[in-house]
């Protein structure tokens, strides 16, 4: 490992790279990093780089909470170890490279708060069950001139939504994204002007779950650098305005057994049956708890409103964009492997490794238990009366931090996937965020989170 790292470092140094970001995401979905000089890469690969253990209990505003007993003092260090096979030179920052980092204990042993390791455990468990997962993200973000504090007051493009005209003024930025993503080893499915104020969306190609989470972090770095180079700033926040559509980071997953996509259905798209139906049934069963991890911030709860394609109620539908679980079937044109399920209650405030870990855990539990799947819903339940929703068993998703905390604890499948230690740290961080927000208006909350991600 050390020899391989030294060889890679030598090649990068010869091409002008001076340092490497060792990157991870905290329990608020905020990327953190340490930069090591290129000559220090081999040492970092062998021994890691020191960091405080308290990153596990940073809240969304960089306050440290001591509300979790396992990390209740300022004492303690961990090591950040780069994952060398994911090392990339950053096309938009040519003096720097990037690699995801594992968090290990000071002696090199596993550390229970490492989010990447939580996902790796779920992938390993899937392998033991004969299952293989694919995952991919759609990333929505708002664009503004650099230095702006308000996307609505100074939008980066004027619209119209989905129009090529909206992108003309962003031509250099769009070209840089297409170039830098390809150079950084990231495959874009499509890129377009989205529905929200100055909003863009791009989709990442599906891959294995750990790579999908890594790709999500690398994509953020790539987008921020390209925006900066073109006099822009981007906001990945769940909301940039209470009156506008929010930024979802929609998570698409599919599951295979012996190479067959279990979500391919049995003839008709709505004939989802067997293990595929049970997978979706497992996600639906645990959707309130999943949302507490995949859309965990206070602005997340403000984004999940009816009529905004965000998912406010617990139900599923076939290509229904109001459904938090949107089943996307295969077709004669696309083939059965195209079939997947999109989780819309997902945003940039979620740690991508934890988000995928709990989705895999809930889905696998559904397959194991044969979780039932009710009939799909094609309408928007937000337009129904409360009585109609109750009759159909369509309940609102958690709308407050307290509701999220209760939902998470009510699901042993989701909370158990995190492990006791990380669950404790995650809950402490969410409680710290809730206390910060308690005496602030929704407008103040949105503004304070707009540039955190």
Coordinates of C-alpha atoms in Angstrom, one line a residue, residues 106-386:
X106 CA -6.1 6.1 16.8
X107 CA -4.7 2.6 16.8
X108 CA -6.0 1.9 13.3
X109 CA -9.0 -0.3 14.5
X110 CA -12.5 0.3 13.2
X111 CA -14.2 3.4 14.6
X112 CA -18.0 3.0 15.1
X113 CA -18.7 6.6 13.9
X114 CA -17.3 6.2 10.4
X115 CA -20.2 6.7 8.1
X116 CA -18.5 5.1 5.1
X117 CA -17.9 1.9 7.1
X118 CA -21.6 1.8 8.0
X119 CA -22.5 1.6 4.3
X120 CA -19.7 -0.9 3.6
X121 CA -21.3 -3.2 6.3
X122 CA -24.7 -3.1 4.6
X123 CA -23.1 -3.8 1.2
X124 CA -21.3 -6.8 2.7
X125 CA -24.6 -8.0 4.3
X126 CA -26.3 -7.7 0.9
X127 CA -23.5 -9.9 -0.6
X128 CA -24.1 -12.5 2.1
X129 CA -27.8 -12.6 1.1
X130 CA -27.0 -12.9 -2.6
X131 CA -28.1 -9.4 -3.4
X132 CA -26.4 -6.7 -5.4
X133 CA -27.4 -3.0 -5.3
X134 CA -27.0 -0.2 -7.8
X135 CA -27.5 3.5 -6.8
X136 CA -27.3 6.9 -8.4
X137 CA -28.0 10.4 -7.4
X138 CA -29.8 13.3 -9.1
X139 CA -28.5 16.6 -7.7
X140 CA -30.5 19.8 -7.7
X141 CA -28.8 23.1 -6.9
X142 CA -29.4 26.8 -7.2
X143 CA -26.9 29.2 -8.9
X144 CA -26.2 32.8 -8.0
X145 CA -23.5 35.4 -8.7
X146 CA -20.5 34.9 -6.4
X147 CA -20.9 37.0 -3.2
X148 CA -24.7 36.8 -3.3
X149 CA -26.6 36.0 -0.1
X150 CA -30.0 35.6 -1.7
X151 CA -30.6 33.4 -4.8
X152 CA -34.1 34.9 -5.3
X153 CA -32.9 38.5 -5.3
X154 CA -29.9 37.7 -7.6
X155 CA -30.7 34.5 -9.6
X156 CA -27.9 32.9 -11.6
X157 CA -30.2 32.3 -14.5
X158 CA -33.6 33.9 -15.4
X159 CA -35.4 30.7 -16.6
X160 CA -37.7 29.6 -18.1
X161 CA -37.5 26.2 -16.4
X162 CA -36.2 23.4 -18.6
X163 CA -35.3 25.9 -21.3
X164 CA -32.0 25.9 -23.2
X165 CA -32.3 29.7 -23.1
X166 CA -31.8 29.7 -19.4
X167 CA -28.4 28.1 -19.8
X168 CA -27.0 30.5 -22.4
X169 CA -25.7 32.9 -19.8
X170 CA -24.2 29.9 -18.0
X171 CA -22.5 28.5 -21.1
X172 CA -19.0 28.6 -19.6
X173 CA -20.1 27.0 -16.3
X174 CA -22.0 24.3 -18.1
X175 CA -19.1 23.5 -20.4
X176 CA -16.8 23.3 -17.3
X177 CA -19.1 20.9 -15.6
X178 CA -19.2 18.6 -18.6
X179 CA -15.5 18.7 -19.0
X180 CA -14.6 18.5 -15.3
X181 CA -17.0 15.7 -14.5
X182 CA -15.6 13.6 -17.3
X183 CA -12.0 14.3 -16.3
X184 CA -12.8 13.5 -12.6
X185 CA -14.3 10.1 -13.6
X186 CA -17.9 11.1 -13.1
X187 CA -20.5 10.2 -15.7
X188 CA -23.4 12.7 -16.1
X189 CA -26.6 11.3 -17.5
X190 CA -28.2 14.7 -18.2
X191 CA -28.0 18.3 -17.1
X192 CA -30.7 20.9 -17.4
X193 CA -32.4 24.0 -16.0
X194 CA -34.8 22.8 -13.3
X195 CA -38.1 24.1 -12.0
X196 CA -36.9 26.2 -9.0
X197 CA -35.4 29.6 -8.9
X198 CA -32.1 29.6 -10.8
X199 CA -32.1 25.9 -10.3
X200 CA -30.0 23.3 -12.2
X201 CA -30.1 19.5 -12.0
X202 CA -27.7 16.9 -13.1
X203 CA -27.8 13.1 -12.7
X204 CA -25.0 10.8 -11.9
X205 CA -24.7 7.3 -13.5
X206 CA -25.7 4.4 -11.3
X207 CA -23.0 2.4 -9.7
X208 CA -22.3 0.3 -6.6
X209 CA -23.6 2.0 -3.4
X210 CA -20.2 3.0 -1.9
X211 CA -19.0 4.4 -5.1
X212 CA -22.3 6.3 -5.5
X213 CA -21.8 8.0 -2.1
X214 CA -18.1 8.8 -3.0
X215 CA -19.3 10.2 -6.3
X216 CA -21.8 12.4 -4.6
X217 CA -19.0 14.0 -2.5
X218 CA -16.7 14.4 -5.5
X219 CA -19.6 15.9 -7.6
X220 CA -20.0 18.6 -5.0
X221 CA -16.4 19.5 -5.0
X222 CA -16.4 19.6 -8.8
X223 CA -19.5 21.8 -9.0
X224 CA -18.3 24.3 -6.4
X225 CA -14.9 24.6 -8.1
X226 CA -16.4 25.1 -11.6
X227 CA -18.9 27.7 -10.2
X228 CA -16.1 29.6 -8.5
X229 CA -14.0 29.7 -11.7
X230 CA -16.9 31.3 -13.5
X231 CA -17.9 33.9 -10.9
X232 CA -20.8 31.9 -9.5
X233 CA -21.8 30.3 -6.2
X234 CA -24.1 27.3 -5.8
X235 CA -26.5 26.4 -3.1
X236 CA -27.3 22.7 -2.5
X237 CA -29.5 23.6 0.5
X238 CA -32.9 21.9 0.8
X239 CA -34.5 25.4 0.4
X240 CA -33.3 28.7 -0.8
X241 CA -36.7 30.3 -0.4
X242 CA -39.9 29.3 1.4
X243 CA -41.8 30.3 -1.8
X244 CA -39.7 28.3 -4.2
X245 CA -39.2 24.6 -5.0
X246 CA -36.4 23.1 -3.0
X247 CA -33.3 21.2 -3.9
X248 CA -33.8 17.5 -3.6
X249 CA -30.9 15.0 -4.1
X250 CA -33.1 12.2 -5.3
X251 CA -31.6 8.7 -4.6
X252 CA -32.3 6.0 -7.1
X253 CA -31.7 2.4 -6.2
X254 CA -32.2 -1.0 -7.7
X255 CA -31.5 -4.5 -6.4
X256 CA -30.5 -7.7 -8.3
X257 CA -30.3 -11.4 -7.5
X258 CA -28.1 -13.5 -9.8
X259 CA -28.0 -10.7 -12.3
X260 CA -31.8 -10.2 -12.5
X261 CA -33.2 -6.8 -11.6
X262 CA -35.9 -7.6 -8.9
X263 CA -37.7 -4.4 -9.7
X264 CA -38.3 -5.3 -13.4
X265 CA -41.9 -6.4 -12.6
X266 CA -43.9 -9.2 -14.1
X267 CA -45.2 -8.0 -17.5
X268 CA -46.9 -4.7 -16.6
X269 CA -45.1 -2.0 -14.6
X270 CA -47.7 -2.2 -11.9
X271 CA -47.2 -6.0 -11.6
X272 CA -44.3 -5.6 -9.3
X273 CA -44.2 -8.8 -7.4
X274 CA -42.1 -11.1 -5.2
X275 CA -38.8 -9.8 -3.8
X276 CA -39.0 -6.6 -5.9
X277 CA -42.4 -5.7 -4.3
X278 CA -41.1 -6.7 -0.9
X279 CA -38.0 -4.4 -1.4
X280 CA -40.3 -1.5 -2.1
X281 CA -42.6 -2.5 0.7
X282 CA -39.7 -2.5 3.1
X283 CA -38.8 1.1 2.0
X284 CA -42.4 2.2 2.4
X285 CA -42.8 0.5 5.8
X286 CA -39.7 2.4 7.2
X287 CA -40.2 5.6 5.1
X288 CA -40.7 7.9 8.2
X289 CA -37.5 6.6 9.8
X290 CA -35.6 6.7 6.4
X291 CA -36.6 10.3 6.0
X292 CA -35.2 11.2 9.4
X293 CA -31.8 10.1 7.9
X294 CA -32.1 11.0 4.3
X295 CA -33.7 14.5 4.8
X296 CA -32.6 15.2 8.4
X297 CA -32.2 18.9 8.7
X298 CA -34.7 21.5 9.9
X299 CA -34.9 23.0 6.4
X300 CA -35.6 19.4 5.1
X301 CA -38.8 19.4 7.1
X302 CA -39.8 22.8 5.5
X303 CA -39.1 21.4 2.0
X304 CA -41.4 18.4 2.3
X305 CA -44.6 20.1 1.2
X306 CA -47.5 18.9 -1.0
X307 CA -47.4 20.2 -4.5
X308 CA -43.6 20.7 -4.8
X309 CA -42.6 17.2 -6.0
X310 CA -40.9 16.7 -2.7
X311 CA -42.9 14.0 -0.9
X312 CA -45.0 15.0 2.1
X313 CA -47.0 11.8 2.6
X314 CA -45.9 8.2 3.0
X315 CA -47.0 6.4 -0.2
X316 CA -45.6 5.1 -3.5
X317 CA -46.6 5.6 -7.1
X318 CA -45.6 4.6 -10.6
X319 CA -43.8 7.6 -12.1
X320 CA -45.8 9.8 -9.7
X321 CA -43.6 12.8 -9.0
X322 CA -45.5 13.7 -5.8
X323 CA -44.7 10.2 -4.4
X324 CA -41.7 10.1 -2.0
X325 CA -41.2 6.6 -3.4
X326 CA -41.5 6.9 -7.2
X327 CA -41.3 3.6 -9.0
X328 CA -39.6 3.9 -12.4
X329 CA -40.4 0.8 -14.5
X330 CA -38.4 -0.6 -17.3
X331 CA -39.9 -0.6 -20.8
X332 CA -39.5 -2.2 -24.3
X333 CA -37.3 0.8 -25.2
X334 CA -35.2 1.0 -22.0
X335 CA -35.1 -2.6 -21.0
X336 CA -35.8 -4.3 -17.6
X337 CA -32.5 -3.2 -16.1
X338 CA -33.8 0.4 -16.2
X339 CA -36.4 -0.3 -13.4
X340 CA -35.5 1.4 -10.1
X341 CA -37.1 3.3 -7.3
X342 CA -36.5 6.9 -6.6
X343 CA -36.5 8.3 -3.0
X344 CA -37.5 11.9 -3.3
X345 CA -37.3 12.7 0.5
X346 CA -33.5 13.0 0.2
X347 CA -31.4 16.2 0.1
X348 CA -27.8 17.5 0.6
X349 CA -28.2 17.7 4.4
X350 CA -28.0 13.9 4.5
X351 CA -24.7 12.1 4.8
X352 CA -24.7 10.1 1.6
X353 CA -23.2 7.0 3.1
X354 CA -25.8 6.9 5.9
X355 CA -28.6 7.6 3.5
X356 CA -27.7 4.7 1.3
X357 CA -27.0 2.4 4.3
X358 CA -30.4 2.8 5.8
X359 CA -32.1 2.5 2.4
X360 CA -30.3 -0.8 1.8
X361 CA -31.1 -2.0 5.4
X362 CA -34.8 -1.2 5.1
X363 CA -35.1 -2.7 1.6
X364 CA -33.3 -5.9 2.6
X365 CA -35.5 -6.3 5.7
X366 CA -38.5 -5.9 3.4
X367 CA -37.2 -8.8 1.2
X368 CA -36.4 -10.9 4.3
X369 CA -39.9 -10.3 5.8
X370 CA -41.9 -10.3 2.6
X371 CA -43.1 -6.8 3.4
X372 CA -46.5 -6.2 1.8
X373 CA -46.9 -3.5 -0.8
X374 CA -50.2 -1.7 -1.1
X375 CA -51.6 -0.5 -4.4
X376 CA -49.8 2.5 -6.0
X377 CA -51.3 5.9 -5.9
X378 CA -51.4 8.1 -9.0
X379 CA -52.8 11.3 -7.5
X380 CA -51.4 13.9 -5.1
X381 CA -52.8 13.0 -1.6
X382 CA -52.1 16.6 -0.7
X383 CA -55.3 17.5 -2.6
X384 CA -57.4 14.9 -0.6
X385 CA -59.2 15.6 2.6
X386 CA -57.7 14.3 5.9

